[in-house]
XYZ file of C-alpha atoms in Angstrom:
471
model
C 73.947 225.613 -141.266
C 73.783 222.150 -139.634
C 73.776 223.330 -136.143
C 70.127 225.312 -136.968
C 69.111 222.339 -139.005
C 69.882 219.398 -136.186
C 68.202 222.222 -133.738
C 65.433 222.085 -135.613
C 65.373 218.310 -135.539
C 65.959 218.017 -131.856
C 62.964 220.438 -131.157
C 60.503 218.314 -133.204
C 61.837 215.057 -131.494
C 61.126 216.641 -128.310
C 57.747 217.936 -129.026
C 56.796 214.201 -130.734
C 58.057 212.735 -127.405
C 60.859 211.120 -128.852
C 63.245 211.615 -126.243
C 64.315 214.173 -124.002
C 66.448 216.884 -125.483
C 69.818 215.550 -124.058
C 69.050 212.730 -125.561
C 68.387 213.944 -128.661
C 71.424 215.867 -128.519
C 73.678 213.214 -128.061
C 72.119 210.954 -130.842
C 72.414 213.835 -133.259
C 75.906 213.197 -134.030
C 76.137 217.042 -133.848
C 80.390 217.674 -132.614
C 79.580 220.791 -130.789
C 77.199 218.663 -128.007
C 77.423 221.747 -125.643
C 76.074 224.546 -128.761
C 73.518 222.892 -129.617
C 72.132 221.891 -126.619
C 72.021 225.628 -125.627
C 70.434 226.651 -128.773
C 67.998 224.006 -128.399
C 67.164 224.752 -124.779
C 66.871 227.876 -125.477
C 64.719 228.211 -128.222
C 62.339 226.300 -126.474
C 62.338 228.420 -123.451
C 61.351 231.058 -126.066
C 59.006 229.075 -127.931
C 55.579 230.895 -127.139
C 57.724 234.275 -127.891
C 58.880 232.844 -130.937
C 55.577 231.644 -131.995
C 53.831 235.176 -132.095
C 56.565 236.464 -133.562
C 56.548 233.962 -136.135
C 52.843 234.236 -136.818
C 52.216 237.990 -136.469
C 55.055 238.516 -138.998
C 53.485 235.732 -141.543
C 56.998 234.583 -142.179
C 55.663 230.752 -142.774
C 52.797 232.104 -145.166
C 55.777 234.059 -146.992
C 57.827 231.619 -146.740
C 56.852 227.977 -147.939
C 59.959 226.543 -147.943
C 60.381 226.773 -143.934
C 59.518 224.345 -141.926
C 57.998 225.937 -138.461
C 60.721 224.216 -136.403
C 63.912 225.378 -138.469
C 61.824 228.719 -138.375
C 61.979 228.819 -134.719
C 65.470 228.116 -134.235
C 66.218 230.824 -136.900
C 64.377 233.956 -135.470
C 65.433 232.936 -132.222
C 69.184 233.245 -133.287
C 67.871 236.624 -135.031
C 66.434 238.427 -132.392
C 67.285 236.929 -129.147
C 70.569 234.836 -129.559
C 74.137 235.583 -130.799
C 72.424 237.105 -134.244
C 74.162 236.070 -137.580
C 78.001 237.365 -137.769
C 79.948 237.250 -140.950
C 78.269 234.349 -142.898
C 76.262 232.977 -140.766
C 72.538 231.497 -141.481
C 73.890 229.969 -144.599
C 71.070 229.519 -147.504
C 68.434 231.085 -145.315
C 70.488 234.060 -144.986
C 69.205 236.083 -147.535
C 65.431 234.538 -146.296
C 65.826 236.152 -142.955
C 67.292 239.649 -144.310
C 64.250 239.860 -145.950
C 61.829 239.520 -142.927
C 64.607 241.049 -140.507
C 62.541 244.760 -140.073
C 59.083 242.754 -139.806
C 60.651 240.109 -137.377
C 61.896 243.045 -135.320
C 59.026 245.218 -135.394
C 57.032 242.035 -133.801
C 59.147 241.836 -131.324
C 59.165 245.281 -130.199
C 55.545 245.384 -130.960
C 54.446 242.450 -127.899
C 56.702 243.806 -125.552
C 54.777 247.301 -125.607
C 51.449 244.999 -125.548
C 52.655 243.076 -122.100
C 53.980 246.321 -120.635
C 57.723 244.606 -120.790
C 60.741 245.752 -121.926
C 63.491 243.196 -121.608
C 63.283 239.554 -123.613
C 64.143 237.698 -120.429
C 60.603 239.401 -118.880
C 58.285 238.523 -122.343
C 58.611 234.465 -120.806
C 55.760 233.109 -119.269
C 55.771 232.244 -115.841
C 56.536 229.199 -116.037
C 59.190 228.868 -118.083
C 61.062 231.746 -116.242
C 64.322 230.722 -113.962
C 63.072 228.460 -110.984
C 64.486 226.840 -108.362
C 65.773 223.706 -110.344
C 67.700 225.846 -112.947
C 69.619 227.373 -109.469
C 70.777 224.118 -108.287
C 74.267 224.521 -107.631
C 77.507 221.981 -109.898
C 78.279 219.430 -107.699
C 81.599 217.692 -108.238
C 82.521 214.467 -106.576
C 86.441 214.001 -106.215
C 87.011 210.523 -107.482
C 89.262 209.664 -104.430
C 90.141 206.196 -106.630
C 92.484 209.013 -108.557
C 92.456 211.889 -106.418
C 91.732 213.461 -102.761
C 89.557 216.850 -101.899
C 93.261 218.878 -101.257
C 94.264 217.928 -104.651
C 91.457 219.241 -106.697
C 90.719 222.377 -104.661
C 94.772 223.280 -105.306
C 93.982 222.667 -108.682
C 90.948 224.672 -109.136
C 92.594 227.305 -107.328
C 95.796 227.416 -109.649
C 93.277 227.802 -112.252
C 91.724 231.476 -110.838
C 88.946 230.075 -108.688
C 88.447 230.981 -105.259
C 88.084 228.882 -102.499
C 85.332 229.234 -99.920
C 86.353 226.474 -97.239
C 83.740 223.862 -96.235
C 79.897 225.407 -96.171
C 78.393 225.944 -93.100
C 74.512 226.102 -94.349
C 72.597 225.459 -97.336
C 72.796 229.871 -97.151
C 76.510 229.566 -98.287
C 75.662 227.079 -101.226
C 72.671 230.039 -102.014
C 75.416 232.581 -102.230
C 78.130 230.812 -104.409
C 78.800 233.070 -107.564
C 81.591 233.681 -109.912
C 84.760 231.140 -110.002
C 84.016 230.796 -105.727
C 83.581 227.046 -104.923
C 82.830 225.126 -101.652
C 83.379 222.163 -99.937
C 79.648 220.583 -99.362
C 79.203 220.463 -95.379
C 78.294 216.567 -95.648
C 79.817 214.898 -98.575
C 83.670 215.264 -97.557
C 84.861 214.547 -101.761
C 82.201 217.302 -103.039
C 82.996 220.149 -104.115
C 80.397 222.965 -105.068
C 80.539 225.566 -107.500
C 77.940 228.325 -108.811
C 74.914 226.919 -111.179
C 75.579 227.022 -114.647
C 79.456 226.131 -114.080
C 80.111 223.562 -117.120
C 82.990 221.752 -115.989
C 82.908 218.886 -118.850
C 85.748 219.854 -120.734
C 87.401 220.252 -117.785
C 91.020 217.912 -118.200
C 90.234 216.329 -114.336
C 87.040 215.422 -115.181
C 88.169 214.356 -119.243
C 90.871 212.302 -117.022
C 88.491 210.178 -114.443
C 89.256 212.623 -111.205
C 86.021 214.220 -110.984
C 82.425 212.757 -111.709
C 79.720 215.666 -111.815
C 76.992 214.087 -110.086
C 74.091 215.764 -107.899
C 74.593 215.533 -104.379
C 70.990 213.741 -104.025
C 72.446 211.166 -106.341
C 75.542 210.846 -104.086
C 73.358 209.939 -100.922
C 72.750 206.053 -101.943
C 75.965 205.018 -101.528
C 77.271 207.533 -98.710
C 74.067 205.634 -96.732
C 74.475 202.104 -98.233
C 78.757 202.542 -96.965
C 80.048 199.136 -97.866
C 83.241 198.678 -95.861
C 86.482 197.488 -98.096
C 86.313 193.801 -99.006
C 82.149 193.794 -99.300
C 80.393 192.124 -101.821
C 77.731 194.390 -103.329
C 75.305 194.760 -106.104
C 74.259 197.739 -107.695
C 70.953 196.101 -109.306
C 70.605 198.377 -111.999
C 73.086 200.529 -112.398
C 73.580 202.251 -115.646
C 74.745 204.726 -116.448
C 77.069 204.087 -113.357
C 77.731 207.426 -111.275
C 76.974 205.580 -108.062
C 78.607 202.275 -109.439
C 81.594 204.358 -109.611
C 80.886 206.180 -106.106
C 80.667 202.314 -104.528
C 84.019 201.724 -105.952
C 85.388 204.363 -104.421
C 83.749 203.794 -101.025
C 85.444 200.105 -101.698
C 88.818 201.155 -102.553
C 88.796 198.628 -105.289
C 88.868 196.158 -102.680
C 85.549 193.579 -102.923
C 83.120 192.892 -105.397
C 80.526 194.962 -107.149
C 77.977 192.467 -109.560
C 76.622 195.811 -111.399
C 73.094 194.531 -113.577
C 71.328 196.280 -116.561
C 69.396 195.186 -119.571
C 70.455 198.455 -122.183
C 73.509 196.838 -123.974
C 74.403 200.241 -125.581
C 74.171 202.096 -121.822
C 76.876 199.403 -119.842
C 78.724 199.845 -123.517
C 79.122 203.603 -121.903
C 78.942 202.851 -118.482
C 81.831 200.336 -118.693
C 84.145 203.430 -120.523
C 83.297 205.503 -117.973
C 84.207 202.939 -114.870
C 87.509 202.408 -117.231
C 88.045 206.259 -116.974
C 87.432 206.460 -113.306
C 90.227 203.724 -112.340
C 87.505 200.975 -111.232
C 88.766 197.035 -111.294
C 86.612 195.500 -108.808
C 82.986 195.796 -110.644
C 81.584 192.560 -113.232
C 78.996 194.218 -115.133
C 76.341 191.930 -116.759
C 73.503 192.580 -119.127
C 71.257 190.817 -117.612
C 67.705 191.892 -115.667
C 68.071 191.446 -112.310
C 64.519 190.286 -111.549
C 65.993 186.795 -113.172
C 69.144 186.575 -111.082
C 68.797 183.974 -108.363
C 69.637 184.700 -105.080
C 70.717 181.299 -104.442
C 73.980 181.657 -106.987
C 77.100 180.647 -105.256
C 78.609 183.996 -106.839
C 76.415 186.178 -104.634
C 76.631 184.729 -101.101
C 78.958 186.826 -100.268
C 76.792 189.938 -100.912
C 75.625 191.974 -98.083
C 74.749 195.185 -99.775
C 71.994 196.223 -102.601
C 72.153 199.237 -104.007
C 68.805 199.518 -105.910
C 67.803 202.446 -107.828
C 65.188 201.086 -110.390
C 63.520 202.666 -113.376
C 61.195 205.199 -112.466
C 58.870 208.307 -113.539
C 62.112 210.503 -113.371
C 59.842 213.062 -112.133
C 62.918 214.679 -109.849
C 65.217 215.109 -112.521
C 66.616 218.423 -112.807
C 67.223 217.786 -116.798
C 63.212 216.991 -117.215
C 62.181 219.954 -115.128
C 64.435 222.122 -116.952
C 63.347 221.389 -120.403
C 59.872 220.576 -119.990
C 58.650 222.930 -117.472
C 55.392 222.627 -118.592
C 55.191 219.267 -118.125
C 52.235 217.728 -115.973
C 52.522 215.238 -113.616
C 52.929 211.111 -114.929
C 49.206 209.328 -115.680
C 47.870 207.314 -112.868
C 48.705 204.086 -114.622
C 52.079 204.785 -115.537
C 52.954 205.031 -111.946
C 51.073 202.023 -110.807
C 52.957 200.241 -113.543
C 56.162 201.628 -112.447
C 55.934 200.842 -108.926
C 54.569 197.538 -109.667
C 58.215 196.788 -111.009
C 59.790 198.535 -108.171
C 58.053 196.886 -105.611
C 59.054 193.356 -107.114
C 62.633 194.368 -107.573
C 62.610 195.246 -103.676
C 60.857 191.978 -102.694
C 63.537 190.372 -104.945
C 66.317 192.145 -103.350
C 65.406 191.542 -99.764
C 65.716 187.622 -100.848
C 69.291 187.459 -100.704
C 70.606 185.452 -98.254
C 73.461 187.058 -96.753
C 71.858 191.152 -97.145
C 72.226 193.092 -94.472
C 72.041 196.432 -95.565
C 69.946 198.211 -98.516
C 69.222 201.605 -100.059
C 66.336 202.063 -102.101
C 66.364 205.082 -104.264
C 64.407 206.853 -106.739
C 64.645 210.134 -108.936
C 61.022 210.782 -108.609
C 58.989 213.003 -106.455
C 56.055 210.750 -106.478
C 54.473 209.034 -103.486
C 53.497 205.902 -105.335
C 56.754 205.408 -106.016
C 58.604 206.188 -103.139
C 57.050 205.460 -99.930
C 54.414 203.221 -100.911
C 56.796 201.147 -102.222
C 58.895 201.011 -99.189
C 55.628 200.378 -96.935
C 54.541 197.519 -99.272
C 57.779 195.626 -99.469
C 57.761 196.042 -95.057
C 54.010 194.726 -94.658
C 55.088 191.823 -97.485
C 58.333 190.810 -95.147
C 57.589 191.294 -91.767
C 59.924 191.151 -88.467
C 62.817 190.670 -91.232
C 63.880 194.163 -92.347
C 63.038 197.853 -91.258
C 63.868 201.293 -91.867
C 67.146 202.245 -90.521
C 66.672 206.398 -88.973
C 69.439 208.446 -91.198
C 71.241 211.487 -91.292
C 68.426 213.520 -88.434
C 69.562 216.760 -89.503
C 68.326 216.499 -93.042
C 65.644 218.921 -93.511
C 63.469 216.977 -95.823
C 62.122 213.515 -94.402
C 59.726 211.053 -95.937
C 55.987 212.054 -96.670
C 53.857 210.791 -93.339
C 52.246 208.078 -94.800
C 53.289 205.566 -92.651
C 55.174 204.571 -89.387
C 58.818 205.370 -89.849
C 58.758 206.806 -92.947
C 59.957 210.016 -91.429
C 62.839 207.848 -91.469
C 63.470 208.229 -95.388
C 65.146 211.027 -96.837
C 63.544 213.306 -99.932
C 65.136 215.686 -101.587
C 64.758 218.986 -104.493
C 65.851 222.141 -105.858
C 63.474 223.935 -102.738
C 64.156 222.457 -99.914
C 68.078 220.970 -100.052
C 69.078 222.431 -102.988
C 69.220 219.536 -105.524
C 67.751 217.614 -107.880
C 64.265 215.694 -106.923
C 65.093 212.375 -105.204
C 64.289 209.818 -102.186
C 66.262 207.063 -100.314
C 65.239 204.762 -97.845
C 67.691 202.335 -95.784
C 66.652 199.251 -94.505
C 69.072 196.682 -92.175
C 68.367 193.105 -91.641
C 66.694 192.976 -88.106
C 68.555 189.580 -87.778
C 71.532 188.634 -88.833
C 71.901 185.153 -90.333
C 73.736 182.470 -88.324
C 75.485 181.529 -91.050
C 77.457 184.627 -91.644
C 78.482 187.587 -89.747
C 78.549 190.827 -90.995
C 82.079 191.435 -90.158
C 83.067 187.864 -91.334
C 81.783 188.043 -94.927
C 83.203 191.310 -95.688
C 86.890 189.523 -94.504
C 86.292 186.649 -96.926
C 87.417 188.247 -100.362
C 88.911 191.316 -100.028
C 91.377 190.885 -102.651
C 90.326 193.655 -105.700
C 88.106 192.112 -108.434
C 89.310 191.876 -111.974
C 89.138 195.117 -114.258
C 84.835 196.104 -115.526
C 84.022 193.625 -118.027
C 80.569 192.478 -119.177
C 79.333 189.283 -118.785
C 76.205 188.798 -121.330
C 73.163 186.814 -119.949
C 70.160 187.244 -121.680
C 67.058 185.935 -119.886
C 63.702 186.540 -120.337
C 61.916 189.344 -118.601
C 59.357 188.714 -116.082
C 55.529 189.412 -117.989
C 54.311 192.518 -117.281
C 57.335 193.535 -115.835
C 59.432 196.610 -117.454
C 63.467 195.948 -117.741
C 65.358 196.834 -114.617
C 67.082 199.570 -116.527
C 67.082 203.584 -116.434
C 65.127 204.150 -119.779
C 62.934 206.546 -117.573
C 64.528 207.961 -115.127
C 68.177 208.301 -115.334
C 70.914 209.128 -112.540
């Protein structure tokens, strides 16, 4: 009976914006993470279904005891889920037998009123399948403990079938069953069918796979810090791309990865551990108070900065709140009020030559007015570096160059919502070459630790974390 109970709790979280239901999942305590978040999803798919159903049967006017929620996960087990085998339902067992006929004769009753006769075609239109819930698995090969050959003989030993590398975003469209591909840009992705659930899978259990979205791999494909670099990921929890960096590293360098949540570089620094990373120093700490002139950081050439954000893009938000409107005009100004400062703030270091600024929003305030604001506040010093031409969805023209940025979602490249923009120091400093610094330390850092700096938080300004939207 807990896992209807905690579903019930998760649901009125969700609805009393609490959290997000993978959130709310994960703080249940609940053992079976992967249940419950599919009963949960679920029933909320179903929940205008399960509301008339609910209310033309008078179950809740019967029925004092029942809270609506714990209601709603109930008849949704009932009539549209697994049902209740051997002694299932627990105490509210004998409840539910009771209303079972009723419960059912609702049912069938509202499909003959829409003209329907499947469950799947009672949903609204808007909560039926879209694009974002056929965005395909990506898997990155952790090439710190594994290369591409490796885990596609694996996957094959274990029944899938190889497709070879994709030639089109039509190939990726056509994956089904235990087929994979090899994405046609990303050489250490692999691609599978949506829907694949791959975390109990022993690679990724053992640190050889990361499942991360292929938009979320493009910041540090672009940013491509040679072996030896000094970078900083400037907030970088929960640490997919931390990890990617790594990689791209070899171990060899420096990453100084920032973030104010304690309890999120708690997680991020198991999950560096897992993937074989020694050469990253994490530190809570916001990165709007680190100075650029630090001694540790002269070395540092490349910024990777993904700040907080609307999280508008996220396949996990459009998913489970599909409903959801669009965030309030002064949300976003506050949110790109922060982002704007942290890119002024990056572009201070002396010795940068290269940065990617990234976002999992879809929103223009956010994306390229930031990137035009930061350019018109430091001018003749940076500018937008032209990447990958063949991607097929470029910046919104809101500017000059901004066709040089790179957007992304589930419509148009197959992926979560997302934008990146590159920019390159137009001159490089006297004092340091490009080539030079990266030659200076290329010795592998020690293994993640955290290094704890608390410092106070610019006013007005929200924590460089990824409270909102998360990667």
């Amino acid at each position: 009976m807990a896992l209807y109970a905690t579903a019930a709790s998760v649901l009125a979280g969700v609805e009393s914006r609490r959290g997000s239901i993978k959130g709310l999942v994960y703080a249940s305590g609940f053992q079976n993470v992967k249940q419950l978040y599919a009963l949960v999803c679920e029933t909320q798919r179903y929940t205008s279904v399960l509301d008339a159903v609910i209310a033309n049967a008078g179950l809740l006017r019967a029925e004092k005891k029942l809270r609506p929620h714990l209601a709603k996960v109930l008849v949704y087990e009932l009539l549209l889920g697994k049902g209740f085998k051997g002694g299932g339902g627990g105490r509210w067992r004998p409840l539910l037998d009771r209303h079972r006929a009723r419960l059912k004769a609702e049912l069938a009753r509202l499909k003959v009123h829409r003209g329907v006769s499947k469950n799947e075609d009672l949903l609204q239109v808007e909560s039926k399948p879209g694009p974002a819930s056929q965005v395909p698995r990506f898997v990155r090969v952790n090439t710190l403990k594994s290369c591409p050959d490796d885990a596609v003989d694996y996957f094959k030993r274990q029944g899938f079938s190889y497709q070879g590398r994709a030639s089109s975003l039509v190939d990726i469209q056509a994956l089904g069953g235990k087929c994979f591909l090899l994405d046609p840009l990303l050489p250490e992705l692999l691609v599978f069918p949506a829907q694949t659930d791959l975390h109990d899978h022993p690679l990724y259990q053992a640190g050889h796979l990361i499942l991360q979205d292929k938009a979320s791999c493009l910041p540090a494909m672009l940013l491509a810090p040679p072996p030896g670099s000094h970078v900083i990921d400037a907030c970088a929890a929960p640490g997919n791309k931390t990890s990617h960096l790594a990689a791209l590293l070899k171990n060899q360098g420096k990453i100084f990865a920032f973030d104010l949540d304690a309890g999120r570089l708690a997680s991020m620094a198991t999950l560096l551990a897992r993937a074989g990373v020694s050469c990253c120093e994490l530190a809570e700490e916001d990165f709007l108070e680190v100075s650029p002139s630090d001694q540790r950081y002269r070395q540092v050439q490349y910024i990777l900065l993904d700040p907080s954000c609307s999280g508008s893009g996220m396949l996990t938000r459009r998913l489970e709140e599909p409903g959801e409107g669009a965030p309030s005009k002064a949300r976003l100004q506050a949110l790109a009020g922060f982002q704007r400062r942290a890119l002024c703030h990056a572009l201070t270091f002396p010795s940068l030559q290269r940065l990617v600024y990234s976002t999992c929003s879809l929103c223009q305030e956010e994306n390229e007015d930031v990137v035009r604001d930061t350019l018109q506040q430091n001018p003749g010093t940076f500018r937008l570096v032209p990447v990958l031409p063949s991607w097929p969805h470029r910046g919104l023209s809101t500017f000059p160059g901004a066709e040089h940025c790179l957007r992304a979602s589930p419509e148009t490249t197959l992926t979560g919502g997302f934008f990146v923009a590159v920019l390159e120091r137009v001159e490089v400093p006297g004092s340091v070459s490009l080539a030079g610094a990266s030659a200076l330390d290329p010795a592998p850092g020690a293994a993640p630790r955290r290094k704890r700096q608390r410092r106070a938080t610019a006013p007005g300004a929200p924590p460089c974390t990824e409270q909102e939207g998360r990667r």
